XYZ file of C-alpha atoms in Angstrom:
292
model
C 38.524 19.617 57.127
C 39.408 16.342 54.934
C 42.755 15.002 56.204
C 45.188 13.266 53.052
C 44.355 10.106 54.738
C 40.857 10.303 54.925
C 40.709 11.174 51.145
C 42.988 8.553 50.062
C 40.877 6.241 51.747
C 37.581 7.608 50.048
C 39.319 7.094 46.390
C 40.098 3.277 47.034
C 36.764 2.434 47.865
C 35.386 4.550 44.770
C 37.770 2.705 42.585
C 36.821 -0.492 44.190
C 33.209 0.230 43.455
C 34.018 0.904 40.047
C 35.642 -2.084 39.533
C 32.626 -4.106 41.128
C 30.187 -2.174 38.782
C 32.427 -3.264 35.829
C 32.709 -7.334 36.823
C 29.193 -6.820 37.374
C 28.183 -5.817 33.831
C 30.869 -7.949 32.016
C 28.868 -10.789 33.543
C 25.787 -9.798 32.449
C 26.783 -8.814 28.779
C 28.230 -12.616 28.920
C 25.038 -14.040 30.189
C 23.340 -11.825 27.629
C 25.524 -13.370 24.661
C 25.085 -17.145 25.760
C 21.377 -16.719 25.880
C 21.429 -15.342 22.877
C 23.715 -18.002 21.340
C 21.271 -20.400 22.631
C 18.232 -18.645 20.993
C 19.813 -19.125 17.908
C 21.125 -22.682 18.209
C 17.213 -23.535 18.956
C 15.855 -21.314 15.890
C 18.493 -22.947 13.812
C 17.380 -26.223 14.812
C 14.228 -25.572 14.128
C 14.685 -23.974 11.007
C 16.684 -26.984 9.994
C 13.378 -29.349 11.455
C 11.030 -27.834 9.808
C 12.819 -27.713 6.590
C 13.454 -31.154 6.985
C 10.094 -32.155 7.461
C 9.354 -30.431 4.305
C 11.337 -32.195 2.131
C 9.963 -34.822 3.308
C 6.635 -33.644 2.730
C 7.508 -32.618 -0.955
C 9.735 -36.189 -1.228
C 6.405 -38.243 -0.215
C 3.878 -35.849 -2.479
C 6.002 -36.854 -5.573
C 5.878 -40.183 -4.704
C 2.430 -40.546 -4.593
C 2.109 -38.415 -7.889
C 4.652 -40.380 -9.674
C 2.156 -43.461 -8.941
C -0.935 -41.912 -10.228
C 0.936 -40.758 -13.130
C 2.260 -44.307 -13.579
C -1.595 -45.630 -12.771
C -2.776 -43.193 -15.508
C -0.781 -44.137 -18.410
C -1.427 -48.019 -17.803
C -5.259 -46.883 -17.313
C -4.947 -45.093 -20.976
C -2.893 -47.622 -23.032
C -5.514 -49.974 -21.937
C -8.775 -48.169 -22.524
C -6.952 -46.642 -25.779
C -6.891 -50.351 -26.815
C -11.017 -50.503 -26.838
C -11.130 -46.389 -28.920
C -12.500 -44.706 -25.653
C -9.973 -41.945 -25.089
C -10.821 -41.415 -28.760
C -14.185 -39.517 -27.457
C -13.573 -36.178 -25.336
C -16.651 -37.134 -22.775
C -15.127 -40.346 -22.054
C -11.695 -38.763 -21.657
C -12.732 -36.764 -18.676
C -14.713 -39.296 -16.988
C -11.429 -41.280 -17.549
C -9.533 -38.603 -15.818
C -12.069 -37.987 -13.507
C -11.944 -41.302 -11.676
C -7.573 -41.011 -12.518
C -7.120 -38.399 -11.061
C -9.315 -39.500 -7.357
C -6.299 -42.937 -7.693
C -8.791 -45.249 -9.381
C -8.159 -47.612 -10.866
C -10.833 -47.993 -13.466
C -12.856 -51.001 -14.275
C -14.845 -49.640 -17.496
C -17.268 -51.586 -19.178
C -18.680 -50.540 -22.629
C -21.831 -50.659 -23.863
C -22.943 -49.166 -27.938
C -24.704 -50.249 -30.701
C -23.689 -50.208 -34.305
C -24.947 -47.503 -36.909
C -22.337 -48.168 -39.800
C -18.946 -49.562 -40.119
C -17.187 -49.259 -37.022
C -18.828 -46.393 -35.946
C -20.640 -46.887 -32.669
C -23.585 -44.571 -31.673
C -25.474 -44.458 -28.158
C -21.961 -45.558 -26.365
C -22.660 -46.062 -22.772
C -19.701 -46.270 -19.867
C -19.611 -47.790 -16.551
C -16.388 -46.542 -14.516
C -15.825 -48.730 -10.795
C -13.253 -48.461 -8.468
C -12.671 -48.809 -5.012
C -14.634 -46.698 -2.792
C -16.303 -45.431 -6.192
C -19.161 -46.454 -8.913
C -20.099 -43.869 -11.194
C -23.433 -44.562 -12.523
C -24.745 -40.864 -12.707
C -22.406 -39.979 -15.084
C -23.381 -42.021 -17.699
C -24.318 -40.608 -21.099
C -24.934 -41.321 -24.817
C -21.650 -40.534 -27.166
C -20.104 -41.025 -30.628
C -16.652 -42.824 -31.030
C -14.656 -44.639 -33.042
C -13.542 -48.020 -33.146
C -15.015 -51.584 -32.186
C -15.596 -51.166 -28.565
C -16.244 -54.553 -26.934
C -18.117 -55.172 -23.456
C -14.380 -55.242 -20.886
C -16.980 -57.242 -18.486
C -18.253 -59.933 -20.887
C -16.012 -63.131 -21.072
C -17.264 -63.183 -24.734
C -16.042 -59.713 -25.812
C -19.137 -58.896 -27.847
C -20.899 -55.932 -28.298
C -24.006 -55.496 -26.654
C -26.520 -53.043 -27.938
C -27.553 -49.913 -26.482
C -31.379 -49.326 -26.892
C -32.586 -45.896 -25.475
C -35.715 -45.893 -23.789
C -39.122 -44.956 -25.329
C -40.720 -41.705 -23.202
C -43.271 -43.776 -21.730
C -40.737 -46.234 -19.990
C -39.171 -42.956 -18.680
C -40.661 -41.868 -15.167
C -40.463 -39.064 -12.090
C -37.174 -39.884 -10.316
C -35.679 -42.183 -12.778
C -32.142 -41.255 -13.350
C -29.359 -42.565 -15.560
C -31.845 -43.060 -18.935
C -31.309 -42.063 -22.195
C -34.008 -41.501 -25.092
C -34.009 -40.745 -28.595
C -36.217 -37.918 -29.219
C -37.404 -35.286 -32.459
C -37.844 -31.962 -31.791
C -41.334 -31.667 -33.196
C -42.575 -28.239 -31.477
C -40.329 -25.180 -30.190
C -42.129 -22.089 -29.158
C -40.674 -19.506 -28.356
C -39.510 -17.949 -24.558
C -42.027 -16.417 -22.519
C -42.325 -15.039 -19.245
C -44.904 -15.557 -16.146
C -47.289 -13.727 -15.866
C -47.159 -13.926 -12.341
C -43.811 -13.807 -11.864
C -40.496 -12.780 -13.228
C -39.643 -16.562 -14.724
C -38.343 -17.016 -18.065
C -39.485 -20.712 -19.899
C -39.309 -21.892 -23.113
C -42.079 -25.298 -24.281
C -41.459 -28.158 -26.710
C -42.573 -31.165 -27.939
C -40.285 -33.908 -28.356
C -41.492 -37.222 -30.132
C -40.054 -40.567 -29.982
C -39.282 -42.922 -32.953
C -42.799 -44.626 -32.137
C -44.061 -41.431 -31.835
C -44.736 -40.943 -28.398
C -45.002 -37.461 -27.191
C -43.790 -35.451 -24.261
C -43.607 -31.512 -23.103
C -40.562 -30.489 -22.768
C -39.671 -27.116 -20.202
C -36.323 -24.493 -20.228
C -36.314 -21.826 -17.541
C -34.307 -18.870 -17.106
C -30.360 -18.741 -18.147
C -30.767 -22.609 -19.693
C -32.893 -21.290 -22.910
C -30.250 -19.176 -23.673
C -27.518 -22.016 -23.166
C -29.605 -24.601 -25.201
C -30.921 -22.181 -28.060
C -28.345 -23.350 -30.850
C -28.649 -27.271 -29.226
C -32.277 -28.241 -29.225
C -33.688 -27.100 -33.152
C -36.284 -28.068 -34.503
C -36.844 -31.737 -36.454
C -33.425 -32.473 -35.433
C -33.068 -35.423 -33.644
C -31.106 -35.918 -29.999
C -30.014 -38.285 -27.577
C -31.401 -36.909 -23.904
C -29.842 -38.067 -20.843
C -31.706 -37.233 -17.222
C -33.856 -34.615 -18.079
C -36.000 -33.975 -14.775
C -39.476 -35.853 -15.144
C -42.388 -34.568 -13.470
C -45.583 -35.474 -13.005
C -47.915 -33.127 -14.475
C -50.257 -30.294 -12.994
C -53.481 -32.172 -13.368
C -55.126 -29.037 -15.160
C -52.416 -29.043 -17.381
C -52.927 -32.919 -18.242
C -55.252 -32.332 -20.870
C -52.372 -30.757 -23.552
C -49.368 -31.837 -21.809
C -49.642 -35.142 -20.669
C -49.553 -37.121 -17.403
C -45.372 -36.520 -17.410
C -43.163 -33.029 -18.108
C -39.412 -32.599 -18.681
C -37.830 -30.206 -17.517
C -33.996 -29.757 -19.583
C -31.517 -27.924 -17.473
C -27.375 -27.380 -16.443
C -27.032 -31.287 -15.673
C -29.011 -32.909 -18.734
C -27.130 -33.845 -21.223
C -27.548 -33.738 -25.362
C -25.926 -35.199 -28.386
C -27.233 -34.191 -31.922
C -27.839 -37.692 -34.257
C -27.569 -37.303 -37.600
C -31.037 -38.833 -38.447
C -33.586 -37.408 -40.612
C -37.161 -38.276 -38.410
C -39.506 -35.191 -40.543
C -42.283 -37.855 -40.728
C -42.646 -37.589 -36.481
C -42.369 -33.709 -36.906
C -45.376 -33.571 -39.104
C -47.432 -36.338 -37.251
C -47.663 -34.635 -33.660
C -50.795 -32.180 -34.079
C -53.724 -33.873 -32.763
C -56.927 -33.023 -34.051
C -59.524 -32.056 -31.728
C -63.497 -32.119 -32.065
C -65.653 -29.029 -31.439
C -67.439 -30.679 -28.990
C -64.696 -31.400 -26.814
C -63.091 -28.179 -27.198
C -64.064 -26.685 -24.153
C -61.824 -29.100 -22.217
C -58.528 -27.389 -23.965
C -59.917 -23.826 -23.534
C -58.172 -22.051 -20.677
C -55.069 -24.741 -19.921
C -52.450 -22.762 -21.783
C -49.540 -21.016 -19.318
């Protein structure tokens, strides 16, 4: 049997455990609230960093827009001065090299058809870390445009080339050319390809065969008519299948996505109607056979 004394005793040391128990987890709720404090000092602080550092991102990235924008303009009041902005072509080419933080050294190059309208413009863009040569094509504008790299500000004419001066592998060339034959599209007989032959004649009359495959006829059909005459820039030149030499030539064109065309309002039906080349009967057996 529990004496009074004995159970007295028994209660203090219950209530003294109690208390320990209690310390104990008012201590650790504390330590649990400071760490936690801490975890969000650091997030904060990093929050604040990294918001920071993006500011400063954003404060640097309009800097270095303003300046292109500032580059820009000056580029454009000066070639506006010469009438190049005046031709769309030229305008992205313009922006083109602009928009890379060029600053663009453009020389000019035309020849002149009537008044001060300049036909066959060429354009040379440079820059640091950039020369654009590959981009340069025939074009229409307005205005006296004057040679930026000739101390004597003339104009120097643009002659296109003749189609025997162009060869396989030549790029940046540009020739004035009739459409004197247009057949219509075919396909392979061998396979599922879709082309489309013509002849194209040269003021002098010089003749080449010209080739469209596949989605390119349909993109060229209202661009290449017949008797009209064009300015062609890099065309792919070939060298021909030798047992096609005999009606196509020793050199083919092939006009696709990256050649480019400009309609000239020229009347050339005198080349249309002297490209048919009479053959004897006696030699006829060498064309028998060579069509596609």
């Amino acid at each position: 049997m529990v004496t009074t004394e004995e159970h007295d005793k028994c209660v203090l040391e219950l209530r003294k455990k109690e208390q320990r128990n209690k310390r104990r987890r008012e201590r650790n709720a504390e330590a649990r609230r400071e760490e936690l404090i801490q975890v969000q000092h650091h997030d904060r602080s990093s929050h604040v960093a990294g918001a920071e550092k993006k500011l400063l991102r954003n404060r640097q990235r309009r800097e270095v827009n303003a300046k292109k924008k500032e580059l820009r303009e000056q580029e454009y009041a000066r070639l506006e001065g010469v009438g190049l902005l005046q031709n769309k072509r030229s305008k992205r080419l313009v922006q083109l090299a602009s928009s890379r933080g060029l600053v663009v050294d453009c020389s000019v190059e035309g020849s002149i058809d009537k008044g001060n309208d300049i036909v066959g413009q060429r354009i040379h863009l440079h820059g640091e870390h950039f020369t654009s040569t590959e981009n340069e094509f025939p074009a229409r504008c307005e205005g006296v445009l004057h040679d930026q790299g000739s101390t004597s500000g003339s104009i120097m004419a643009f002659q296109p080339k003749l189609i025997p001066d162009v060869s396989p592998g030549q790029t940046s060339w540009t020739a004035k050319v009739v459409v004197a034959e247009k057949n219509v599209s075919r396909t392979a007989q061998r396979s599922p390809v879709k082309y489309q032959n013509m002849v194209l004649v040269d003021p002098q009359g010089n003749k080449v065969h010209a080739t469209i495959y596949n989605n390119d006829i349909t993109a060229f059909q209202d661009t290449l008519l017949l008797s009209k005459t064009y300015l062609i820039s890099n065309a792919t030149v070939r060298h021909t299948d030798p047992k096609y030499k005999a009606t196509a030539g020793p050199v083919q064109w092939t006009i696709n996505g990256r050649t480019r065309i400009e309609e000239l309002d020229e009347n050339h039906d005198d080349l249309v109607f002297s490209t048919y080349d009479l053959v004897s009967f006696d030699n006829l057996q060498e064309y028998i056979g060579l069509q596609r």
